[in-house]
C-alpha cells in the first residue's frame, strides 16, 4: 500500500498577500487568502502588517476547515521567514509559532525566494532550470549548483515590480501598477530609447524609472509604458540568456509576480526557441506570492529534517536565497 504523504500548512505574508495553504506531495489540498491593497500610494510595511494581523484568524480558520473536509492531518507548520517587510514577517512568524506549539508539530522557516522556485519546479515538472525570479522587491537570475541556488545576476537597486509600480504611481495608476502598465502598453504606437543598464550579469532599474517618469512630459503614456517594458524585459532576458549559455542548462523557469506579464513570457519564449531551450511558467496564481509555495517548500524541508526550534525562528528581513543550504536536492 502506498504510504500516505505528509501534509504541511504554509503561511505566506512577506508583503501584500496573506495566504495560507495545505499541500501534500501530490497536490494543493486547501488554500485561503486575504490581500492588502493600499488605498493610495504604495505598500506600507506597518499597514500591511496590521492587515495581516486583522485577517490572520479568518485565513487560518478557512484553510484548516477546508483541510479538515479533505481529511488532511497537519504534520508541520511552515512560514516565510524572509526576505520581506519586518513587521509583516513578525506577524506571520508569531502565528506560525503559536500554531506549531498548539498542534505539537515541527516549525519550518522557509526562504520566500526559494519557495517561488520550488513551487515552479514542482508544478512545471522541471528538474534543473535556470530561474528568472521577478517580483516586487526582488529580481534575480539563479540556478542550482552544489547544494545552493547560486545567484548569477541580480538588481543593483530596486526590483522590477517596484520599478513598474513606482512609475505607475507617478503616472497616476493605482498600486500595483505592473498589470495596468501591461494593458496600456498594448496601445503603444512607437518605442523610445530609455536607459538600458546591464553591468556584467547585474542590472539596474532606478535610472530607467526616472527617465520614464521624465518622458511623460513629452510622450504619450502608452508609448512610455511600452518602452519601459521593452527595455526592462530585454535587460532581464539578456542576463537570463547568458546564464543559460554559461551553465549549459536547457530549461528556463519564470517565477514571481511580474512573471504574469505576457510580454515578458513572449520575450523569454522567443529567446528559448532561438537556443533550443524550453520555457516553463506555472499558473499565474502560483507565480505571485502564495501560501502553497511556502507549504510545498516546507514539505521538502520537513522530509530532509530542516526544522526549527521556536528560539531559532527569528525572522530574517534580508535573507538571501544563496544563504540557504538546500538539503532536499
Ligand atoms: P509578488 O511580490 O511576487 O507577488 O509580485 C508583485 C509584483 O508583481 C508587483 O510589483 C506587481 O506590479 C507585479 N505584477 C503583477 N502582475 C503583473 C503584470 N501582469 N505585469 C507586470 N508586473 C506585474
Ligand atoms: Mg514574492
GROMACS .gro file of C-alpha atoms and ligand atoms in nm:
model
  353
    1UNK     CA    1   0.000   0.000   0.000
    2UNK     CA    2   0.129   0.350  -0.087
    3UNK     CA    3   0.240   0.542   0.222
    4UNK     CA    4   0.017   0.845   0.279
    5UNK     CA    5   0.214   1.168   0.214
    6UNK     CA    6   0.257   1.417   0.496
    7UNK     CA    7   0.057   1.740   0.486
    8UNK     CA    8   0.216   2.077   0.562
    9UNK     CA    9   0.039   2.403   0.644
   10UNK     CA   10   0.226   2.700   0.493
   11UNK     CA   11   0.174   3.070   0.565
   12UNK     CA   12   0.296   3.349   0.338
   13UNK     CA   13   0.279   3.717   0.434
   14UNK     CA   14   0.608   3.889   0.347
   15UNK     CA   15   0.437   4.189   0.186
   16UNK     CA   16   0.094   4.239   0.025
   17UNK     CA   17  -0.064   3.894   0.038
   18UNK     CA   18  -0.156   3.699   0.349
   19UNK     CA   19  -0.207   3.349   0.216
   20UNK     CA   20  -0.219   3.003   0.371
   21UNK     CA   21  -0.233   2.661   0.210
   22UNK     CA   22  -0.211   2.292   0.291
   23UNK     CA   23  -0.025   2.067   0.049
   24UNK     CA   24   0.087   1.708   0.033
   25UNK     CA   25   0.329   1.551  -0.212
   26UNK     CA   26   0.075   1.528  -0.490
   27UNK     CA   27  -0.145   1.839  -0.470
   28UNK     CA   28  -0.259   2.163  -0.309
   29UNK     CA   29  -0.533   2.042  -0.075
   30UNK     CA   30  -0.665   2.374   0.056
   31UNK     CA   31  -0.591   2.745   0.039
   32UNK     CA   32  -0.725   3.076   0.172
   33UNK     CA   33  -0.600   3.432   0.141
   34UNK     CA   34  -0.659   3.798   0.210
   35UNK     CA   35  -0.463   4.064   0.028
   36UNK     CA   36  -0.374   4.414   0.136
   37UNK     CA   37  -0.445   4.687  -0.119
   38UNK     CA   38  -0.329   5.037  -0.021
   39UNK     CA   39  -0.598   5.300  -0.078
   40UNK     CA   40  -0.334   5.542  -0.204
   41UNK     CA   41   0.044   5.532  -0.251
   42UNK     CA   42   0.248   5.213  -0.233
   43UNK     CA   43   0.277   4.928   0.018
   44UNK     CA   44   0.334   5.049   0.372
   45UNK     CA   45   0.503   4.784   0.592
   46UNK     CA   46   0.313   4.872   0.911
   47UNK     CA   47  -0.023   4.898   0.735
   48UNK     CA   48   0.040   4.564   0.559
   49UNK     CA   49   0.133   4.401   0.893
   50UNK     CA   50  -0.183   4.543   1.051
   51UNK     CA   51  -0.384   4.394   0.764
   52UNK     CA   52  -0.223   4.053   0.819
   53UNK     CA   53  -0.287   4.067   1.196
   54UNK     CA   54  -0.652   4.159   1.139
   55UNK     CA   55  -0.716   3.880   0.887
   56UNK     CA   56  -0.492   3.605   1.027
   57UNK     CA   57  -0.758   3.432   1.231
   58UNK     CA   58  -1.002   3.415   0.939
   59UNK     CA   59  -0.745   3.294   0.684
   60UNK     CA   60  -0.612   3.021   0.916
   61UNK     CA   61  -0.962   2.919   1.016
   62UNK     CA   62  -1.067   2.890   0.649
   63UNK     CA   63  -0.767   2.689   0.535
   64UNK     CA   64  -0.788   2.448   0.831
   65UNK     CA   65  -1.163   2.399   0.776
   66UNK     CA   66  -1.105   2.318   0.406
   67UNK     CA   67  -0.818   2.087   0.502
   68UNK     CA   68  -1.035   1.904   0.753
   69UNK     CA   69  -1.301   1.838   0.488
   70UNK     CA   70  -1.025   1.668   0.286
   71UNK     CA   71  -0.901   1.467   0.588
   72UNK     CA   72  -0.569   1.650   0.593
   73UNK     CA   73  -0.370   1.584   0.910
   74UNK     CA   74  -0.110   1.859   0.956
   75UNK     CA   75   0.246   1.727   1.009
   76UNK     CA   76   0.426   2.064   1.025
   77UNK     CA   77   0.373   2.441   1.006
   78UNK     CA   78   0.589   2.634   0.758
   79UNK     CA   79   0.611   3.014   0.730
   80UNK     CA   80   0.805   3.262   0.520
   81UNK     CA   81   1.090   3.368   0.749
   82UNK     CA   82   1.230   3.623   0.496
   83UNK     CA   83   1.308   3.824   0.295
   84UNK     CA   84   1.027   4.074   0.335
   85UNK     CA   85   0.892   4.363   0.543
   86UNK     CA   86   0.999   4.318   0.908
   87UNK     CA   87   0.657   4.397   1.063
   88UNK     CA   88   0.480   4.158   0.820
   89UNK     CA   89   0.731   3.880   0.880
   90UNK     CA   90   0.696   3.912   1.258
   91UNK     CA   91   0.316   3.894   1.240
   92UNK     CA   92   0.325   3.576   1.031
   93UNK     CA   93   0.603   3.418   1.241
   94UNK     CA   94   0.406   3.477   1.562
   95UNK     CA   95   0.103   3.300   1.419
   96UNK     CA   96   0.316   3.011   1.285
   97UNK     CA   97   0.492   2.960   1.620
   98UNK     CA   98   0.160   2.956   1.805
   99UNK     CA   99   0.012   2.704   1.560
  100UNK     CA  100   0.317   2.478   1.573
  101UNK     CA  101   0.311   2.477   1.955
  102UNK     CA  102  -0.063   2.423   1.984
  103UNK     CA  103  -0.071   2.143   1.722
  104UNK     CA  104   0.254   2.000   1.861
  105UNK     CA  105   0.414   1.972   1.516
  106UNK     CA  106   0.753   2.098   1.384
  107UNK     CA  107   0.808   2.458   1.275
  108UNK     CA  108   0.980   2.533   0.944
  109UNK     CA  109   1.123   2.868   0.831
  110UNK     CA  110   1.110   2.896   0.452
  111UNK     CA  111   1.308   3.139   0.236
  112UNK     CA  112   1.044   3.320   0.029
  113UNK     CA  113   1.254   3.336  -0.292
  114UNK     CA  114   1.338   2.965  -0.279
  115UNK     CA  115   0.967   2.892  -0.233
  116UNK     CA  116   0.887   3.079  -0.558
  117UNK     CA  117   1.139   2.849  -0.731
  118UNK     CA  118   1.032   2.520  -0.572
  119UNK     CA  119   0.661   2.561  -0.648
  120UNK     CA  120   0.750   2.631  -1.011
  121UNK     CA  121   0.977   2.326  -1.036
  122UNK     CA  122   0.702   2.113  -0.883
  123UNK     CA  123   0.406   2.235  -1.089
  124UNK     CA  124   0.600   2.253  -1.418
  125UNK     CA  125   0.783   1.927  -1.351
  126UNK     CA  126   1.118   2.077  -1.447
  127UNK     CA  127   1.426   1.934  -1.276
  128UNK     CA  128   1.714   2.175  -1.309
  129UNK     CA  129   1.629   2.507  -1.477
  130UNK     CA  130   1.786   2.849  -1.488
  131UNK     CA  131   1.537   3.063  -1.298
  132UNK     CA  132   1.431   3.421  -1.368
  133UNK     CA  133   1.272   3.537  -1.042
  134UNK     CA  134   1.098   3.873  -1.082
  135UNK     CA  135   0.876   4.015  -0.810
  136UNK     CA  136   0.805   4.346  -0.637
  137UNK     CA  137   1.120   4.373  -0.429
  138UNK     CA  138   1.340   4.106  -0.590
  139UNK     CA  139   1.485   4.043  -0.934
  140UNK     CA  140   1.738   3.765  -0.973
  141UNK     CA  141   1.868   3.506  -1.216
  142UNK     CA  142   1.954   3.186  -1.030
  143UNK     CA  143   2.048   2.827  -1.082
  144UNK     CA  144   2.123   2.529  -0.859
  145UNK     CA  145   2.479   2.405  -0.813
  146UNK     CA  146   2.648   2.213  -0.531
  147UNK     CA  147   2.386   2.242  -0.259
  148UNK     CA  148   2.274   2.601  -0.318
  149UNK     CA  149   2.076   2.818  -0.555
  150UNK     CA  150   2.351   3.046  -0.688
  151UNK     CA  151   2.267   3.399  -0.796
  152UNK     CA  152   2.410   3.462  -1.142
  153UNK     CA  153   2.278   3.816  -1.171
  154UNK     CA  154   2.050   4.047  -0.976
  155UNK     CA  155   1.924   4.400  -0.950
  156UNK     CA  156   2.171   4.654  -0.817
  157UNK     CA  157   1.893   4.875  -0.682
  158UNK     CA  158   1.516   4.814  -0.693
  159UNK     CA  159   1.319   4.509  -0.809
  160UNK     CA  160   1.145   4.524  -1.148
  161UNK     CA  161   0.799   4.511  -0.983
  162UNK     CA  162   0.883   4.808  -0.760
  163UNK     CA  163   1.018   4.995  -1.063
  164UNK     CA  164   0.693   4.937  -1.255
  165UNK     CA  165   0.480   5.025  -0.951
  166UNK     CA  166   0.675   5.348  -0.880
  167UNK     CA  167   0.646   5.461  -1.240
  168UNK     CA  168   0.278   5.364  -1.238
  169UNK     CA  169   0.206   5.572  -0.928
  170UNK     CA  170   0.381   5.872  -1.083
  171UNK     CA  171   0.164   5.827  -1.394
  172UNK     CA  172  -0.149   5.825  -1.175
  173UNK     CA  173  -0.213   5.449  -1.181
  174UNK     CA  174  -0.321   5.283  -0.857
  175UNK     CA  175  -0.095   5.023  -0.693
  176UNK     CA  176   0.001   4.770  -0.824
  177UNK     CA  177   0.100   4.941  -1.149
  178UNK     CA  178   0.253   4.633  -1.319
  179UNK     CA  179  -0.067   4.480  -1.463
  180UNK     CA  180  -0.206   4.822  -1.566
  181UNK     CA  181   0.116   4.915  -1.745
  182UNK     CA  182   0.096   4.586  -1.936
  183UNK     CA  183  -0.257   4.673  -2.056
  184UNK     CA  184  -0.173   5.033  -2.150
  185UNK     CA  185   0.148   4.926  -2.334
  186UNK     CA  186  -0.063   4.723  -2.581
  187UNK     CA  187  -0.192   5.050  -2.731
  188UNK     CA  188   0.153   5.198  -2.798
  189UNK     CA  189   0.245   5.340  -3.139
  190UNK     CA  190   0.620   5.375  -3.100
  191UNK     CA  191   0.924   5.276  -2.897
  192UNK     CA  192   1.153   5.539  -2.746
  193UNK     CA  193   1.502   5.459  -2.619
  194UNK     CA  194   1.532   5.454  -2.237
  195UNK     CA  195   1.839   5.372  -2.022
  196UNK     CA  196   1.935   5.006  -2.072
  197UNK     CA  197   2.155   4.921  -1.774
  198UNK     CA  198   2.327   4.583  -1.759
  199UNK     CA  199   2.659   4.570  -1.572
  200UNK     CA  200   2.828   4.232  -1.607
  201UNK     CA  201   2.549   3.996  -1.502
  202UNK     CA  202   2.365   4.254  -1.289
  203UNK     CA  203   2.103   4.507  -1.389
  204UNK     CA  204   1.958   4.829  -1.253
  205UNK     CA  205   1.612   4.982  -1.285
  206UNK     CA  206   1.615   5.312  -1.097
  207UNK     CA  207   1.768   5.521  -1.380
  208UNK     CA  208   1.519   5.369  -1.623
  209UNK     CA  209   1.232   5.455  -1.387
  210UNK     CA  210   1.343   5.820  -1.355
  211UNK     CA  211   1.388   5.854  -1.733
  212UNK     CA  212   1.043   5.702  -1.794
  213UNK     CA  213   0.885   5.949  -1.550
  214UNK     CA  214   1.061   6.238  -1.728
  215UNK     CA  215   0.948   6.108  -2.068
  216UNK     CA  216   0.585   6.151  -1.963
  217UNK     CA  217   0.632   6.528  -2.003
  218UNK     CA  218   0.658   6.493  -2.383
  219UNK     CA  219   0.536   6.144  -2.483
  220UNK     CA  220   0.205   5.958  -2.459
  221UNK     CA  221   0.162   5.723  -2.161
  222UNK     CA  222   0.110   5.420  -2.392
  223UNK     CA  223   0.444   5.473  -2.564
  224UNK     CA  224   0.629   5.520  -2.234
  225UNK     CA  225   0.470   5.208  -2.081
  226UNK     CA  226   0.565   5.005  -2.388
  227UNK     CA  227   0.921   5.140  -2.394
  228UNK     CA  228   0.963   5.080  -2.021
  229UNK     CA  229   0.857   4.716  -2.059
  230UNK     CA  230   1.063   4.650  -2.374
  231UNK     CA  231   1.378   4.798  -2.218
  232UNK     CA  232   1.349   4.639  -1.872
  233UNK     CA  233   1.246   4.296  -2.003
  234UNK     CA  234   1.524   4.292  -2.265
  235UNK     CA  235   1.774   4.351  -1.983
  236UNK     CA  236   1.631   4.057  -1.787
  237UNK     CA  237   1.623   3.829  -2.091
  238UNK     CA  238   1.982   3.917  -2.184
  239UNK     CA  239   2.115   3.813  -1.843
  240UNK     CA  240   1.897   3.501  -1.834
  241UNK     CA  241   2.027   3.401  -2.175
  242UNK     CA  242   2.388   3.441  -2.064
  243UNK     CA  243   2.322   3.229  -1.752
  244UNK     CA  244   2.176   2.962  -1.979
  245UNK     CA  245   2.482   2.972  -2.204
  246UNK     CA  246   2.721   2.963  -1.907
  247UNK     CA  247   2.553   2.673  -1.725
  248UNK     CA  248   2.475   2.474  -2.040
  249UNK     CA  249   2.127   2.406  -1.897
  250UNK     CA  250   1.833   2.359  -2.129
  251UNK     CA  251   1.533   2.488  -1.931
  252UNK     CA  252   1.415   2.829  -1.810
  253UNK     CA  253   1.167   2.872  -1.526
  254UNK     CA  254   0.988   3.202  -1.469
  255UNK     CA  255   0.891   3.285  -1.107
  256UNK     CA  256   0.748   3.581  -0.910
  257UNK     CA  257   0.453   3.816  -0.958
  258UNK     CA  258   0.594   4.003  -1.261
  259UNK     CA  259   0.604   3.662  -1.432
  260UNK     CA  260   0.232   3.712  -1.500
  261UNK     CA  261   0.329   3.959  -1.776
  262UNK     CA  262   0.252   3.816  -2.122
  263UNK     CA  263   0.512   4.028  -2.298
  264UNK     CA  264   0.789   3.908  -2.066
  265UNK     CA  265   0.678   3.549  -2.127
  266UNK     CA  266   0.677   3.605  -2.502
  267UNK     CA  267   1.031   3.751  -2.499
  268UNK     CA  268   1.165   3.463  -2.287
  269UNK     CA  269   0.992   3.214  -2.511
  270UNK     CA  270   1.149   3.365  -2.823
  271UNK     CA  271   1.494   3.353  -2.664
  272UNK     CA  272   1.440   2.988  -2.565
  273UNK     CA  273   1.332   2.894  -2.918
  274UNK     CA  274   1.646   3.057  -3.061
  275UNK     CA  275   1.861   2.849  -2.825
  276UNK     CA  276   1.662   2.523  -2.843
  277UNK     CA  277   1.582   2.561  -2.475
  278UNK     CA  278   1.245   2.502  -2.307
  279UNK     CA  279   1.045   2.771  -2.131
  280UNK     CA  280   0.834   2.693  -1.822
  281UNK     CA  281   0.597   2.909  -1.617
  282UNK     CA  282   0.340   2.788  -1.362
  283UNK     CA  283  -0.015   2.920  -1.349
  284UNK     CA  284  -0.026   3.289  -1.250
  285UNK     CA  285  -0.185   3.204  -0.914
  286UNK     CA  286   0.143   3.032  -0.823
  287UNK     CA  287   0.376   3.299  -0.958
  288UNK     CA  288   0.250   3.576  -0.729
  289UNK     CA  289   0.306   3.541  -0.353
  290UNK     CA  290   0.103   3.242  -0.231
  291UNK     CA  291   0.076   3.008   0.068
  292UNK     CA  292   0.111   2.689  -0.141
  293UNK     CA  293   0.473   2.772  -0.228
  294UNK     CA  294   0.558   2.801   0.142
  295UNK     CA  295   0.370   2.481   0.229
  296UNK     CA  296   0.532   2.283  -0.054
  297UNK     CA  297   0.888   2.404   0.024
  298UNK     CA  298   0.809   2.333   0.392
  299UNK     CA  299   0.722   1.976   0.294
  300UNK     CA  300   1.056   1.934   0.113
  301UNK     CA  301   1.238   2.078   0.415
  302UNK     CA  302   1.042   1.862   0.662
  303UNK     CA  303   1.137   1.547   0.475
  304UNK     CA  304   1.503   1.648   0.479
  305UNK     CA  305   1.492   1.734   0.851
  306UNK     CA  306   1.528   2.113   0.817
  307UNK     CA  307   1.304   2.212   1.109
  308UNK     CA  308   1.345   2.499   1.359
  309UNK     CA  309   1.309   2.548   1.732
  310UNK     CA  310   1.099   2.848   1.836
  311UNK     CA  311   1.418   3.004   1.982
  312UNK     CA  312   1.583   2.992   1.640
  313UNK     CA  313   1.284   3.121   1.445
  314UNK     CA  314   1.365   3.495   1.442
  315UNK     CA  315   1.263   3.650   1.110
  316UNK     CA  316   1.526   3.748   0.850
  317UNK     CA  317   1.413   4.056   0.651
  318UNK     CA  318   1.725   4.043   0.427
  319UNK     CA  319   1.752   3.665   0.388
  320UNK     CA  320   1.914   3.586   0.052
  321UNK     CA  321   1.834   3.268  -0.140
  322UNK     CA  322   2.205   3.182  -0.177
  323UNK     CA  323   2.234   3.162   0.204
  324UNK     CA  324   2.003   2.858   0.212
  325UNK     CA  325   2.158   2.510   0.238
  326UNK     CA  326   1.938   2.311   0.001
  327UNK     CA  327   1.904   1.989   0.200
  328UNK     CA  328   1.633   1.835  -0.021
  329UNK     CA  329   1.811   1.809  -0.357
  330LIG     P1  330   0.500   3.928  -0.593
  330LIG     O1  331   0.564   4.009  -0.483
  330LIG     O2  332   0.586   3.815  -0.637
  330LIG     O3  333   0.360   3.885  -0.560
  330LIG     O4  334   0.489   4.028  -0.717
  330LIG     C1  335   0.419   4.150  -0.708
  330LIG     C2  336   0.461   4.240  -0.822
  330LIG     O5  337   0.417   4.183  -0.947
  330LIG     C3  338   0.403   4.381  -0.817
  330LIG     O6  339   0.509   4.473  -0.830
  330LIG     C4  340   0.311   4.388  -0.940
  330LIG     O7  341   0.303   4.516  -1.000
  330LIG     C5  342   0.376   4.288  -1.032
  330LIG     N1  343   0.287   4.235  -1.137
  330LIG     C6  344   0.176   4.162  -1.121
  330LIG     N2  345   0.118   4.135  -1.241
  330LIG     C7  346   0.198   4.193  -1.336
  330LIG     C8  347   0.195   4.204  -1.478
  330LIG     N3  348   0.096   4.148  -1.550
  330LIG     N4  349   0.293   4.272  -1.540
  330LIG     C9  350   0.394   4.329  -1.470
  330LIG     N5  351   0.401   4.324  -1.336
  330LIG    C10  352   0.306   4.259  -1.268
  331LIG    MG1  353   0.733   3.716  -0.384
   0.00000   0.00000   0.00000
